Amino acid sequence: MKQQREEFSETSFYTNHEQRFGAVPLNQLKAELHGTVLCYPGTNLQTFSSRKSQLRKLGVSEIYFEGDSKVGNLGVAGKGCVSVVLKARIKGLSEVVALKCRRIDANRESMLRDYELQKYANSFGVGPRAIAASNDFFAMEFIDGLKIGKWYEKLRTRTSKRFLRRLIRDSLTQCLLLDLHSLDHGELSNPTKHIMIIRDAKRGELIPKTVIIDYESAGRDRKVSNLTSVAQFFFLSGYKSKKIQKILGFRYNKKKLISLLKEYKNKPEPERLEEILHYVRC
Ligand SMILES: Nc1ncnc2c1ncn2[C@@H]1O[C@H](COP(=O)(O)OP(=O)(O)O)[C@@H](O)[C@H]1O
Ligand SMILES: [Mg+2]
């Protein structure tokens, strides 16, 4: 591995005609090169050929080994506890997709449940568009954006009030839709990695529109707590919420806000959300 790493410099992208970085066509995928990602963490490559044939059946034509996260030498778009996410191309689709690859050490047998739940979310306009899935892969719309946790870390009190109000309204409205359709996301008590703020494709700037990702822990048969979780994140998480209050220019009463959230929880309805938004001046 060490030797492999030393072989490469920024300028040597290819070795023995094998592409190791950037877009790799499906027929050039090699267990010894790409197995660490496609069969992450790469300690067991037995399923590599089955995975490659799943990719073929899904119509995947190219995979991009690039992105902010790293697996050894290779870049990936993201890493989660169940999967590694790569950018990829699918035959017949002009836009790149996000390809979730089930980790070998995942505590899930299949990606199909994740796919079905996300398709259900899509049916009422929430989540990245689910495209296709197999046992070990799930292709969906690629979201070019910034995780809300990263945005929150850098939040400054000079952030535009208009942007913040629209961002809060947009994300809570999506939570309301999840609640109304009895789909509990399951990981929104800490939404930092599961709400993405979209980047404008042309200008590269963030826009106040959000996408809720990752339905692998979601469920349709339990009490929903999407909106109350995300509202707590914005308004009741201590120091950061103080910044939010400063930007909104309004010091809300925590007790009042909690009672509005309780009312919502008893009866999740659009009118209750409007009351909450009205109270926090969004
Ligand atoms: N549709 C997508 N578009 C762009 N990036 C994504 C997409 N889905 C996931 N990612 C990236 O991959 C990471 C892991 O995805 P996630 O769905 O949370 O995986 P897991 O189910 O393993 O937790 C995310 O934090 C994000 O960075
Ligand atoms: Mg996740």
PDB file of C-alpha atoms and ligand atoms in Angstrom:
ATOM      1  CA  MET A   1       0.000   0.000   0.000  1.00  0.00           C
ATOM      2  CA  LYS A   2       2.793   2.338   1.027  1.00  0.00           C
ATOM      3  CA  GLN A   3       4.639   1.548  -2.183  1.00  0.00           C
ATOM      4  CA  GLN A   4       1.473   2.134  -4.206  1.00  0.00           C
ATOM      5  CA  ARG A   5       1.033   5.537  -2.660  1.00  0.00           C
ATOM      6  CA  GLU A   6       4.591   6.554  -3.516  1.00  0.00           C
ATOM      7  CA  GLU A   7       4.103   5.579  -7.157  1.00  0.00           C
ATOM      8  CA  PHE A   8       1.704   8.419  -7.779  1.00  0.00           C
ATOM      9  CA  SER A   9       2.145  12.072  -8.150  1.00  0.00           C
ATOM     10  CA  GLU A  10      -0.432  14.651  -9.198  1.00  0.00           C
ATOM     11  CA  THR A  11       0.751  14.304 -12.788  1.00  0.00           C
ATOM     12  CA  SER A  12       0.774  10.523 -13.051  1.00  0.00           C
ATOM     13  CA  PHE A  13      -2.880   9.587 -13.270  1.00  0.00           C
ATOM     14  CA  TYR A  14      -2.375   6.372 -15.189  1.00  0.00           C
ATOM     15  CA  THR A  15      -0.123   3.386 -14.583  1.00  0.00           C
ATOM     16  CA  ASN A  16      -0.018   0.484 -17.063  1.00  0.00           C
ATOM     17  CA  HIS A  17      -3.012   2.045 -18.773  1.00  0.00           C
ATOM     18  CA  GLU A  18      -5.041   1.602 -15.636  1.00  0.00           C
ATOM     19  CA  GLN A  19      -6.940   4.614 -14.533  1.00  0.00           C
ATOM     20  CA  ARG A  20      -6.768   5.100 -10.810  1.00  0.00           C
ATOM     21  CA  PHE A  21      -8.231   8.544 -10.367  1.00  0.00           C
ATOM     22  CA  GLY A  22     -11.149  10.366 -11.950  1.00  0.00           C
ATOM     23  CA  ALA A  23     -13.709   8.495 -14.050  1.00  0.00           C
ATOM     24  CA  VAL A  24     -13.141   4.763 -14.399  1.00  0.00           C
ATOM     25  CA  PRO A  25     -15.225   2.849 -16.961  1.00  0.00           C
ATOM     26  CA  LEU A  26     -16.938  -0.231 -15.560  1.00  0.00           C
ATOM     27  CA  ASN A  27     -14.816  -2.697 -17.559  1.00  0.00           C
ATOM     28  CA  GLN A  28     -11.637  -1.182 -16.066  1.00  0.00           C
ATOM     29  CA  LEU A  29     -12.613  -1.715 -12.448  1.00  0.00           C
ATOM     30  CA  LYS A  30     -10.042  -3.950 -10.733  1.00  0.00           C
ATOM     31  CA  ALA A  31     -10.432  -5.707  -7.411  1.00  0.00           C
ATOM     32  CA  GLU A  32      -6.852  -4.880  -6.373  1.00  0.00           C
ATOM     33  CA  LEU A  33      -7.306  -1.168  -7.155  1.00  0.00           C
ATOM     34  CA  HIS A  34     -10.932  -0.360  -6.514  1.00  0.00           C
ATOM     35  CA  GLY A  35     -11.919  -3.160  -4.143  1.00  0.00           C
ATOM     36  CA  THR A  36     -11.033  -1.071  -1.087  1.00  0.00           C
ATOM     37  CA  VAL A  37     -13.888   1.243  -2.051  1.00  0.00           C
ATOM     38  CA  LEU A  38     -16.420  -1.016  -3.768  1.00  0.00           C
ATOM     39  CA  CYS A  39     -16.004  -3.659  -1.025  1.00  0.00           C
ATOM     40  CA  TYR A  40     -15.106  -1.182   1.718  1.00  0.00           C
ATOM     41  CA  PRO A  41     -13.097  -1.568   3.947  1.00  0.00           C
ATOM     42  CA  GLY A  42     -11.425  -3.924   1.471  1.00  0.00           C
ATOM     43  CA  THR A  43     -10.387  -6.709   3.817  1.00  0.00           C
ATOM     44  CA  ASN A  44     -12.679  -9.152   2.000  1.00  0.00           C
ATOM     45  CA  LEU A  45     -12.868  -8.888  -1.788  1.00  0.00           C
ATOM     46  CA  GLN A  46     -14.872 -12.089  -2.358  1.00  0.00           C
ATOM     47  CA  THR A  47     -17.959 -10.190  -3.467  1.00  0.00           C
ATOM     48  CA  PHE A  48     -16.096  -7.937  -5.929  1.00  0.00           C
ATOM     49  CA  SER A  49     -17.190  -9.759  -9.101  1.00  0.00           C
ATOM     50  CA  SER A  50     -20.782 -10.058  -7.903  1.00  0.00           C
ATOM     51  CA  ARG A  51     -20.739  -6.348  -7.155  1.00  0.00           C
ATOM     52  CA  LYS A  52     -19.344  -5.561 -10.582  1.00  0.00           C
ATOM     53  CA  SER A  53     -22.119  -7.528 -12.241  1.00  0.00           C
ATOM     54  CA  GLN A  54     -24.698  -5.713 -10.090  1.00  0.00           C
ATOM     55  CA  LEU A  55     -23.263  -2.428 -11.372  1.00  0.00           C
ATOM     56  CA  ARG A  56     -23.563  -3.679 -14.947  1.00  0.00           C
ATOM     57  CA  LYS A  57     -27.200  -4.645 -14.402  1.00  0.00           C
ATOM     58  CA  LEU A  58     -27.916  -1.214 -12.912  1.00  0.00           C
ATOM     59  CA  GLY A  59     -26.551   0.346 -16.106  1.00  0.00           C
ATOM     60  CA  VAL A  60     -23.570   2.022 -14.403  1.00  0.00           C
ATOM     61  CA  SER A  61     -21.067   3.011 -17.083  1.00  0.00           C
ATOM     62  CA  GLU A  62     -18.412   4.955 -15.142  1.00  0.00           C
ATOM     63  CA  ILE A  63     -17.424   5.565 -11.542  1.00  0.00           C
ATOM     64  CA  TYR A  64     -15.590   8.658 -10.301  1.00  0.00           C
ATOM     65  CA  PHE A  65     -13.000   8.056  -7.616  1.00  0.00           C
ATOM     66  CA  GLU A  66     -12.939  11.642  -6.449  1.00  0.00           C
ATOM     67  CA  GLY A  67     -14.422  13.712  -3.684  1.00  0.00           C
ATOM     68  CA  ASP A  68     -13.736  15.279  -0.309  1.00  0.00           C
ATOM     69  CA  SER A  69     -13.461  11.987   1.593  1.00  0.00           C
ATOM     70  CA  LYS A  70     -10.638   9.500   1.047  1.00  0.00           C
ATOM     71  CA  VAL A  71     -10.288   5.724   1.080  1.00  0.00           C
ATOM     72  CA  GLY A  72      -6.556   5.128   0.829  1.00  0.00           C
ATOM     73  CA  ASN A  73      -5.483   6.857  -2.384  1.00  0.00           C
ATOM     74  CA  LEU A  74      -8.958   7.090  -3.798  1.00  0.00           C
ATOM     75  CA  GLY A  75     -11.375   9.958  -3.380  1.00  0.00           C
ATOM     76  CA  VAL A  76     -15.044   9.296  -2.627  1.00  0.00           C
ATOM     77  CA  ALA A  77     -18.047  11.625  -2.381  1.00  0.00           C
ATOM     78  CA  GLY A  78     -18.935  10.516   1.135  1.00  0.00           C
ATOM     79  CA  LYS A  79     -18.702   7.834   3.792  1.00  0.00           C
ATOM     80  CA  GLY A  80     -21.412   6.704   6.180  1.00  0.00           C
ATOM     81  CA  CYS A  81     -21.791   3.912   8.706  1.00  0.00           C
ATOM     82  CA  VAL A  82     -23.495   1.649   6.178  1.00  0.00           C
ATOM     83  CA  SER A  83     -22.019   2.778   2.885  1.00  0.00           C
ATOM     84  CA  VAL A  84     -19.442   4.576   0.812  1.00  0.00           C
ATOM     85  CA  VAL A  85     -20.860   7.043  -1.719  1.00  0.00           C
ATOM     86  CA  LEU A  86     -19.359   7.643  -5.160  1.00  0.00           C
ATOM     87  CA  LYS A  87     -20.235   9.810  -8.111  1.00  0.00           C
ATOM     88  CA  ALA A  88     -21.111   7.688 -11.117  1.00  0.00           C
ATOM     89  CA  ARG A  89     -22.673   7.730 -14.552  1.00  0.00           C
ATOM     90  CA  ILE A  90     -25.584   5.606 -15.669  1.00  0.00           C
ATOM     91  CA  LYS A  91     -26.331   4.795 -19.308  1.00  0.00           C
ATOM     92  CA  GLY A  92     -29.089   6.975 -20.690  1.00  0.00           C
ATOM     93  CA  LEU A  93     -28.875   9.613 -17.943  1.00  0.00           C
ATOM     94  CA  SER A  94     -27.136  12.908 -18.655  1.00  0.00           C
ATOM     95  CA  GLU A  95     -26.494  13.923 -15.036  1.00  0.00           C
ATOM     96  CA  VAL A  96     -24.042  12.235 -12.653  1.00  0.00           C
ATOM     97  CA  VAL A  97     -25.605  10.181  -9.881  1.00  0.00           C
ATOM     98  CA  ALA A  98     -24.676   9.398  -6.289  1.00  0.00           C
ATOM     99  CA  LEU A  99     -23.976   5.680  -5.915  1.00  0.00           C
ATOM    100  CA  LYS A 100     -24.304   4.289  -2.406  1.00  0.00           C
ATOM    101  CA  CYS A 101     -22.168   1.137  -2.030  1.00  0.00           C
ATOM    102  CA  ARG A 102     -23.001  -1.113   0.904  1.00  0.00           C
ATOM    103  CA  ARG A 103     -20.020  -1.580   3.194  1.00  0.00           C
ATOM    104  CA  ILE A 104     -18.934  -5.176   3.766  1.00  0.00           C
ATOM    105  CA  ASP A 105     -19.043  -4.482   7.503  1.00  0.00           C
ATOM    106  CA  ALA A 106     -22.501  -2.847   7.361  1.00  0.00           C
ATOM    107  CA  ASN A 107     -25.113  -4.024   9.801  1.00  0.00           C
ATOM    108  CA  ARG A 108     -27.586  -4.144   6.883  1.00  0.00           C
ATOM    109  CA  GLU A 109     -28.050  -7.068   4.499  1.00  0.00           C
ATOM    110  CA  SER A 110     -29.218  -4.990   1.578  1.00  0.00           C
ATOM    111  CA  MET A 111     -29.680  -1.494   0.140  1.00  0.00           C
ATOM    112  CA  LEU A 112     -33.186  -2.272  -1.070  1.00  0.00           C
ATOM    113  CA  ARG A 113     -34.959  -1.097   2.071  1.00  0.00           C
ATOM    114  CA  ASP A 114     -33.113   2.239   1.927  1.00  0.00           C
ATOM    115  CA  TYR A 115     -34.211   2.529  -1.738  1.00  0.00           C
ATOM    116  CA  GLU A 116     -37.883   1.702  -1.038  1.00  0.00           C
ATOM    117  CA  LEU A 117     -38.118   4.194   1.836  1.00  0.00           C
ATOM    118  CA  GLN A 118     -36.489   6.936  -0.216  1.00  0.00           C
ATOM    119  CA  LYS A 119     -38.866   6.218  -3.099  1.00  0.00           C
ATOM    120  CA  TYR A 120     -41.702   6.648  -0.636  1.00  0.00           C
ATOM    121  CA  ALA A 121     -40.217  10.014   0.476  1.00  0.00           C
ATOM    122  CA  ASN A 122     -39.916  10.989  -3.212  1.00  0.00           C
ATOM    123  CA  SER A 123     -43.618  10.251  -3.705  1.00  0.00           C
ATOM    124  CA  PHE A 124     -44.369  13.385  -1.660  1.00  0.00           C
ATOM    125  CA  GLY A 125     -41.439  15.439  -2.921  1.00  0.00           C
ATOM    126  CA  VAL A 126     -38.784  14.766  -0.270  1.00  0.00           C
ATOM    127  CA  GLY A 127     -35.206  13.434  -0.607  1.00  0.00           C
ATOM    128  CA  PRO A 128     -32.857  12.920  -3.560  1.00  0.00           C
ATOM    129  CA  ARG A 129     -34.601  11.149  -6.448  1.00  0.00           C
ATOM    130  CA  ALA A 130     -34.119   7.384  -6.081  1.00  0.00           C
ATOM    131  CA  ILE A 131     -33.066   5.902  -9.425  1.00  0.00           C
ATOM    132  CA  ALA A 132     -32.269   2.190  -9.071  1.00  0.00           C
ATOM    133  CA  ALA A 133     -30.928  -0.292  -6.551  1.00  0.00           C
ATOM    134  CA  SER A 134     -29.568  -3.799  -6.166  1.00  0.00           C
ATOM    135  CA  ASN A 135     -28.557  -5.700  -3.068  1.00  0.00           C
ATOM    136  CA  ASP A 136     -25.303  -3.769  -2.617  1.00  0.00           C
ATOM    137  CA  PHE A 137     -25.860  -0.509  -4.514  1.00  0.00           C
ATOM    138  CA  PHE A 138     -28.314   2.342  -4.610  1.00  0.00           C
ATOM    139  CA  ALA A 139     -28.135   5.021  -7.328  1.00  0.00           C
ATOM    140  CA  MET A 140     -29.852   8.346  -6.703  1.00  0.00           C
ATOM    141  CA  GLU A 141     -29.806  11.993  -7.694  1.00  0.00           C
ATOM    142  CA  PHE A 142     -26.477  13.595  -6.774  1.00  0.00           C
ATOM    143  CA  ILE A 143     -26.942  16.599  -4.505  1.00  0.00           C
ATOM    144  CA  ASP A 144     -24.333  19.304  -4.920  1.00  0.00           C
ATOM    145  CA  GLY A 145     -24.451  21.014  -1.575  1.00  0.00           C
ATOM    146  CA  LEU A 146     -23.090  21.605   1.899  1.00  0.00           C
ATOM    147  CA  LYS A 147     -24.085  19.632   4.969  1.00  0.00           C
ATOM    148  CA  ILE A 148     -26.056  21.741   7.403  1.00  0.00           C
ATOM    149  CA  GLY A 149     -23.578  20.872  10.184  1.00  0.00           C
ATOM    150  CA  LYS A 150     -20.706  22.465   8.263  1.00  0.00           C
ATOM    151  CA  TRP A 151     -22.834  25.499   7.496  1.00  0.00           C
ATOM    152  CA  TYR A 152     -23.846  25.793  11.153  1.00  0.00           C
ATOM    153  CA  GLU A 153     -20.191  25.632  12.276  1.00  0.00           C
ATOM    154  CA  LYS A 154     -19.404  28.667  10.151  1.00  0.00           C
ATOM    155  CA  LEU A 155     -22.590  30.588  10.872  1.00  0.00           C
ATOM    156  CA  ARG A 156     -21.889  34.261  11.440  1.00  0.00           C
ATOM    157  CA  THR A 157     -24.265  36.766  12.943  1.00  0.00           C
ATOM    158  CA  ARG A 158     -23.932  38.833   9.783  1.00  0.00           C
ATOM    159  CA  THR A 159     -25.560  36.002   7.758  1.00  0.00           C
ATOM    160  CA  SER A 160     -28.537  37.298   5.828  1.00  0.00           C
ATOM    161  CA  LYS A 161     -31.788  37.163   7.759  1.00  0.00           C
ATOM    162  CA  ARG A 162     -33.706  36.469   4.568  1.00  0.00           C
ATOM    163  CA  PHE A 163     -31.476  33.459   3.776  1.00  0.00           C
ATOM    164  CA  LEU A 164     -31.824  32.030   7.283  1.00  0.00           C
ATOM    165  CA  ARG A 165     -35.598  32.467   7.397  1.00  0.00           C
ATOM    166  CA  ARG A 166     -36.027  30.736   4.057  1.00  0.00           C
ATOM    167  CA  LEU A 167     -33.625  27.952   5.013  1.00  0.00           C
ATOM    168  CA  ILE A 168     -35.489  27.242   8.261  1.00  0.00           C
ATOM    169  CA  ARG A 169     -38.866  27.397   6.535  1.00  0.00           C
ATOM    170  CA  ASP A 170     -37.703  25.075   3.759  1.00  0.00           C
ATOM    171  CA  SER A 171     -36.197  22.415   6.009  1.00  0.00           C
ATOM    172  CA  LEU A 172     -39.073  22.425   8.511  1.00  0.00           C
ATOM    173  CA  THR A 173     -41.583  22.163   5.663  1.00  0.00           C
ATOM    174  CA  GLN A 174     -39.841  19.011   4.457  1.00  0.00           C
ATOM    175  CA  CYS A 175     -39.918  17.650   7.991  1.00  0.00           C
ATOM    176  CA  LEU A 176     -43.651  18.402   8.111  1.00  0.00           C
ATOM    177  CA  LEU A 177     -44.116  16.371   4.904  1.00  0.00           C
ATOM    178  CA  LEU A 178     -42.212  13.444   6.443  1.00  0.00           C
ATOM    179  CA  ASP A 179     -44.360  13.713   9.584  1.00  0.00           C
ATOM    180  CA  LEU A 180     -47.629  13.945   7.650  1.00  0.00           C
ATOM    181  CA  HIS A 181     -46.693  10.784   5.735  1.00  0.00           C
ATOM    182  CA  SER A 182     -45.601   8.936   8.902  1.00  0.00           C
ATOM    183  CA  LEU A 183     -42.029   8.459   7.730  1.00  0.00           C
ATOM    184  CA  ASP A 184     -39.659   8.908  10.636  1.00  0.00           C
ATOM    185  CA  HIS A 185     -36.150   9.603   9.344  1.00  0.00           C
ATOM    186  CA  GLY A 186     -34.515   8.283  12.490  1.00  0.00           C
ATOM    187  CA  GLU A 187     -31.359  10.398  12.464  1.00  0.00           C
ATOM    188  CA  LEU A 188     -32.638  13.946  12.574  1.00  0.00           C
ATOM    189  CA  SER A 189     -32.008  14.406  16.293  1.00  0.00           C
ATOM    190  CA  ASN A 190     -28.550  15.227  14.976  1.00  0.00           C
ATOM    191  CA  PRO A 191     -29.298  16.484  11.464  1.00  0.00           C
ATOM    192  CA  THR A 192     -25.778  17.841  10.835  1.00  0.00           C
ATOM    193  CA  LYS A 193     -24.985  15.191   8.182  1.00  0.00           C
ATOM    194  CA  HIS A 194     -28.448  14.504   6.902  1.00  0.00           C
ATOM    195  CA  ILE A 195     -29.683  17.869   5.707  1.00  0.00           C
ATOM    196  CA  MET A 196     -27.846  19.291   2.716  1.00  0.00           C
ATOM    197  CA  ILE A 197     -28.070  22.910   1.604  1.00  0.00           C
ATOM    198  CA  ILE A 198     -28.126  23.086  -2.180  1.00  0.00           C
ATOM    199  CA  ARG A 199     -25.500  24.958  -4.150  1.00  0.00           C
ATOM    200  CA  ASP A 200     -26.563  26.935  -7.189  1.00  0.00           C
ATOM    201  CA  ALA A 201     -25.121  25.003 -10.142  1.00  0.00           C
ATOM    202  CA  LYS A 202     -24.078  28.095 -12.104  1.00  0.00           C
ATOM    203  CA  ARG A 203     -22.825  30.452  -9.413  1.00  0.00           C
ATOM    204  CA  GLY A 204     -21.658  27.922  -6.841  1.00  0.00           C
ATOM    205  CA  GLU A 205     -23.402  29.836  -4.038  1.00  0.00           C
ATOM    206  CA  LEU A 206     -25.588  28.197  -1.425  1.00  0.00           C
ATOM    207  CA  ILE A 207     -29.290  28.750  -1.882  1.00  0.00           C
ATOM    208  CA  PRO A 208     -31.853  28.448   0.928  1.00  0.00           C
ATOM    209  CA  LYS A 209     -33.147  25.105  -0.272  1.00  0.00           C
ATOM    210  CA  THR A 210     -32.457  21.842   1.490  1.00  0.00           C
ATOM    211  CA  VAL A 211     -32.533  18.117   0.791  1.00  0.00           C
ATOM    212  CA  ILE A 212     -32.902  15.509   3.521  1.00  0.00           C
ATOM    213  CA  ILE A 213     -30.678  12.518   2.681  1.00  0.00           C
ATOM    214  CA  ASP A 214     -30.133   8.951   3.964  1.00  0.00           C
ATOM    215  CA  TYR A 215     -33.262   6.925   4.724  1.00  0.00           C
ATOM    216  CA  GLU A 216     -31.412   3.821   5.907  1.00  0.00           C
ATOM    217  CA  SER A 217     -32.558   4.306   9.507  1.00  0.00           C
ATOM    218  CA  ALA A 218     -36.033   5.502   8.527  1.00  0.00           C
ATOM    219  CA  GLY A 219     -39.222   3.711   9.475  1.00  0.00           C
ATOM    220  CA  ARG A 220     -42.938   3.918   8.731  1.00  0.00           C
ATOM    221  CA  ASP A 221     -44.210   2.172  11.817  1.00  0.00           C
ATOM    222  CA  ARG A 222     -43.119   4.389  14.688  1.00  0.00           C
ATOM    223  CA  LYS A 223     -43.895   7.761  16.179  1.00  0.00           C
ATOM    224  CA  VAL A 224     -42.485  10.529  14.000  1.00  0.00           C
ATOM    225  CA  SER A 225     -40.189  13.185  15.398  1.00  0.00           C
ATOM    226  CA  ASN A 226     -38.732  14.814  12.285  1.00  0.00           C
ATOM    227  CA  LEU A 227     -39.932  18.364  12.713  1.00  0.00           C
ATOM    228  CA  THR A 228     -39.495  18.553  16.469  1.00  0.00           C
ATOM    229  CA  SER A 229     -35.905  17.219  16.131  1.00  0.00           C
ATOM    230  CA  VAL A 230     -34.884  19.733  13.487  1.00  0.00           C
ATOM    231  CA  ALA A 231     -36.656  22.598  15.269  1.00  0.00           C
ATOM    232  CA  GLN A 232     -34.684  21.740  18.402  1.00  0.00           C
ATOM    233  CA  PHE A 233     -31.485  21.793  16.374  1.00  0.00           C
ATOM    234  CA  PHE A 234     -32.214  25.310  15.096  1.00  0.00           C
ATOM    235  CA  PHE A 235     -33.813  26.881  18.132  1.00  0.00           C
ATOM    236  CA  LEU A 236     -32.913  25.017  21.311  1.00  0.00           C
ATOM    237  CA  SER A 237     -29.293  23.951  20.954  1.00  0.00           C
ATOM    238  CA  GLY A 238     -27.648  26.516  23.199  1.00  0.00           C
ATOM    239  CA  TYR A 239     -24.878  28.713  21.877  1.00  0.00           C
ATOM    240  CA  LYS A 240     -25.690  28.239  18.187  1.00  0.00           C
ATOM    241  CA  SER A 241     -29.350  28.989  18.733  1.00  0.00           C
ATOM    242  CA  LYS A 242     -28.312  32.300  20.281  1.00  0.00           C
ATOM    243  CA  LYS A 243     -26.697  33.165  16.957  1.00  0.00           C
ATOM    244  CA  ILE A 244     -29.866  32.216  15.155  1.00  0.00           C
ATOM    245  CA  GLN A 245     -31.819  34.539  17.460  1.00  0.00           C
ATOM    246  CA  LYS A 246     -29.372  37.336  16.781  1.00  0.00           C
ATOM    247  CA  ILE A 247     -29.719  36.957  13.031  1.00  0.00           C
ATOM    248  CA  LEU A 248     -33.507  36.765  13.217  1.00  0.00           C
ATOM    249  CA  GLY A 249     -33.399  39.804  15.494  1.00  0.00           C
ATOM    250  CA  PHE A 250     -35.782  38.247  17.972  1.00  0.00           C
ATOM    251  CA  ARG A 251     -35.221  36.696  21.399  1.00  0.00           C
ATOM    252  CA  TYR A 252     -37.773  33.942  21.707  1.00  0.00           C
ATOM    253  CA  ASN A 253     -39.047  32.481  24.930  1.00  0.00           C
ATOM    254  CA  LYS A 254     -37.888  28.863  25.175  1.00  0.00           C
ATOM    255  CA  LYS A 255     -40.899  27.762  27.210  1.00  0.00           C
ATOM    256  CA  LYS A 256     -43.293  29.238  24.684  1.00  0.00           C
ATOM    257  CA  LEU A 257     -41.424  27.570  21.829  1.00  0.00           C
ATOM    258  CA  ILE A 258     -41.425  24.191  23.595  1.00  0.00           C
ATOM    259  CA  SER A 259     -45.161  24.458  24.182  1.00  0.00           C
ATOM    260  CA  LEU A 260     -45.721  25.227  20.479  1.00  0.00           C
ATOM    261  CA  LEU A 261     -43.609  22.186  19.575  1.00  0.00           C
ATOM    262  CA  LYS A 262     -45.650  20.038  21.971  1.00  0.00           C
ATOM    263  CA  GLU A 263     -48.859  21.235  20.356  1.00  0.00           C
ATOM    264  CA  TYR A 264     -47.418  20.342  16.982  1.00  0.00           C
ATOM    265  CA  LYS A 265     -46.357  16.922  18.241  1.00  0.00           C
ATOM    266  CA  ASN A 266     -49.892  16.197  19.448  1.00  0.00           C
ATOM    267  CA  LYS A 267     -51.326  17.263  16.133  1.00  0.00           C
ATOM    268  CA  PRO A 268     -48.798  17.544  13.286  1.00  0.00           C
ATOM    269  CA  GLU A 269     -50.573  19.883  10.902  1.00  0.00           C
ATOM    270  CA  PRO A 270     -49.432  22.649   8.522  1.00  0.00           C
ATOM    271  CA  GLU A 271     -51.238  25.224  10.705  1.00  0.00           C
ATOM    272  CA  ARG A 272     -49.154  24.214  13.755  1.00  0.00           C
ATOM    273  CA  LEU A 273     -45.957  24.636  11.731  1.00  0.00           C
ATOM    274  CA  GLU A 274     -47.154  28.069  10.613  1.00  0.00           C
ATOM    275  CA  GLU A 275     -47.650  29.004  14.264  1.00  0.00           C
ATOM    276  CA  ILE A 276     -44.105  27.947  15.091  1.00  0.00           C
ATOM    277  CA  LEU A 277     -42.654  29.797  12.094  1.00  0.00           C
ATOM    278  CA  HIS A 278     -44.725  32.864  12.864  1.00  0.00           C
ATOM    279  CA  TYR A 279     -43.515  32.841  16.474  1.00  0.00           C
ATOM    280  CA  VAL A 280     -39.808  32.654  15.505  1.00  0.00           C
ATOM    281  CA  ARG A 281     -40.303  35.367  12.839  1.00  0.00           C
ATOM    282  CA  CYS A 282     -39.592  33.055   9.896  1.00  0.00           C
TER     283      CYS A 282
HETATM  284  N1  LIG B   1     -27.528  11.967  -2.888  1.00  0.00           N
HETATM  285  C1  LIG B   1     -26.335  12.369  -2.483  1.00  0.00           C
HETATM  286  N2  LIG B   1     -25.677  13.370  -3.113  1.00  0.00           N
HETATM  287  C2  LIG B   1     -24.461  13.767  -2.719  1.00  0.00           C
HETATM  288  N3  LIG B   1     -23.794  13.240  -1.662  1.00  0.00           N
HETATM  289  C3  LIG B   1     -24.394  12.247  -0.974  1.00  0.00           C
HETATM  290  C4  LIG B   1     -25.683  11.762  -1.339  1.00  0.00           C
HETATM  291  N4  LIG B   1     -26.033  10.790  -0.472  1.00  0.00           N
HETATM  292  C5  LIG B   1     -25.008  10.671   0.386  1.00  0.00           C
HETATM  293  N5  LIG B   1     -24.014  11.532   0.100  1.00  0.00           N
HETATM  294  C6  LIG B   1     -22.733  11.694   0.826  1.00  0.00           C
HETATM  295  O1  LIG B   1     -22.340  10.440   1.370  1.00  0.00           O
HETATM  296  C7  LIG B   1     -22.317  10.485   2.801  1.00  0.00           C
HETATM  297  C8  LIG B   1     -22.837   9.164   3.346  1.00  0.00           C
HETATM  298  O2  LIG B   1     -24.155   8.970   2.915  1.00  0.00           O
HETATM  299  P1  LIG B   1     -25.286   8.394   3.867  1.00  0.00           P
HETATM  300  O3  LIG B   1     -26.532   8.266   3.052  1.00  0.00           O
HETATM  301  O4  LIG B   1     -25.381   9.194   5.132  1.00  0.00           O
HETATM  302  O5  LIG B   1     -24.688   6.948   4.172  1.00  0.00           O
HETATM  303  P2  LIG B   1     -24.990   5.909   5.346  1.00  0.00           P
HETATM  304  O6  LIG B   1     -26.363   5.330   5.059  1.00  0.00           O
HETATM  305  O7  LIG B   1     -23.911   4.903   5.189  1.00  0.00           O
HETATM  306  O8  LIG B   1     -24.938   6.658   6.645  1.00  0.00           O
HETATM  307  C9  LIG B   1     -23.174  11.684   3.161  1.00  0.00           C
HETATM  308  O9  LIG B   1     -22.784  12.227   4.399  1.00  0.00           O
HETATM  309  C10 LIG B   1     -22.892  12.627   2.011  1.00  0.00           C
HETATM  310  O10 LIG B   1     -21.646  13.287   2.186  1.00  0.00           O
HETATM  311 MG    MG B   2     -25.832   8.308   7.315  1.00  0.00          MG
END
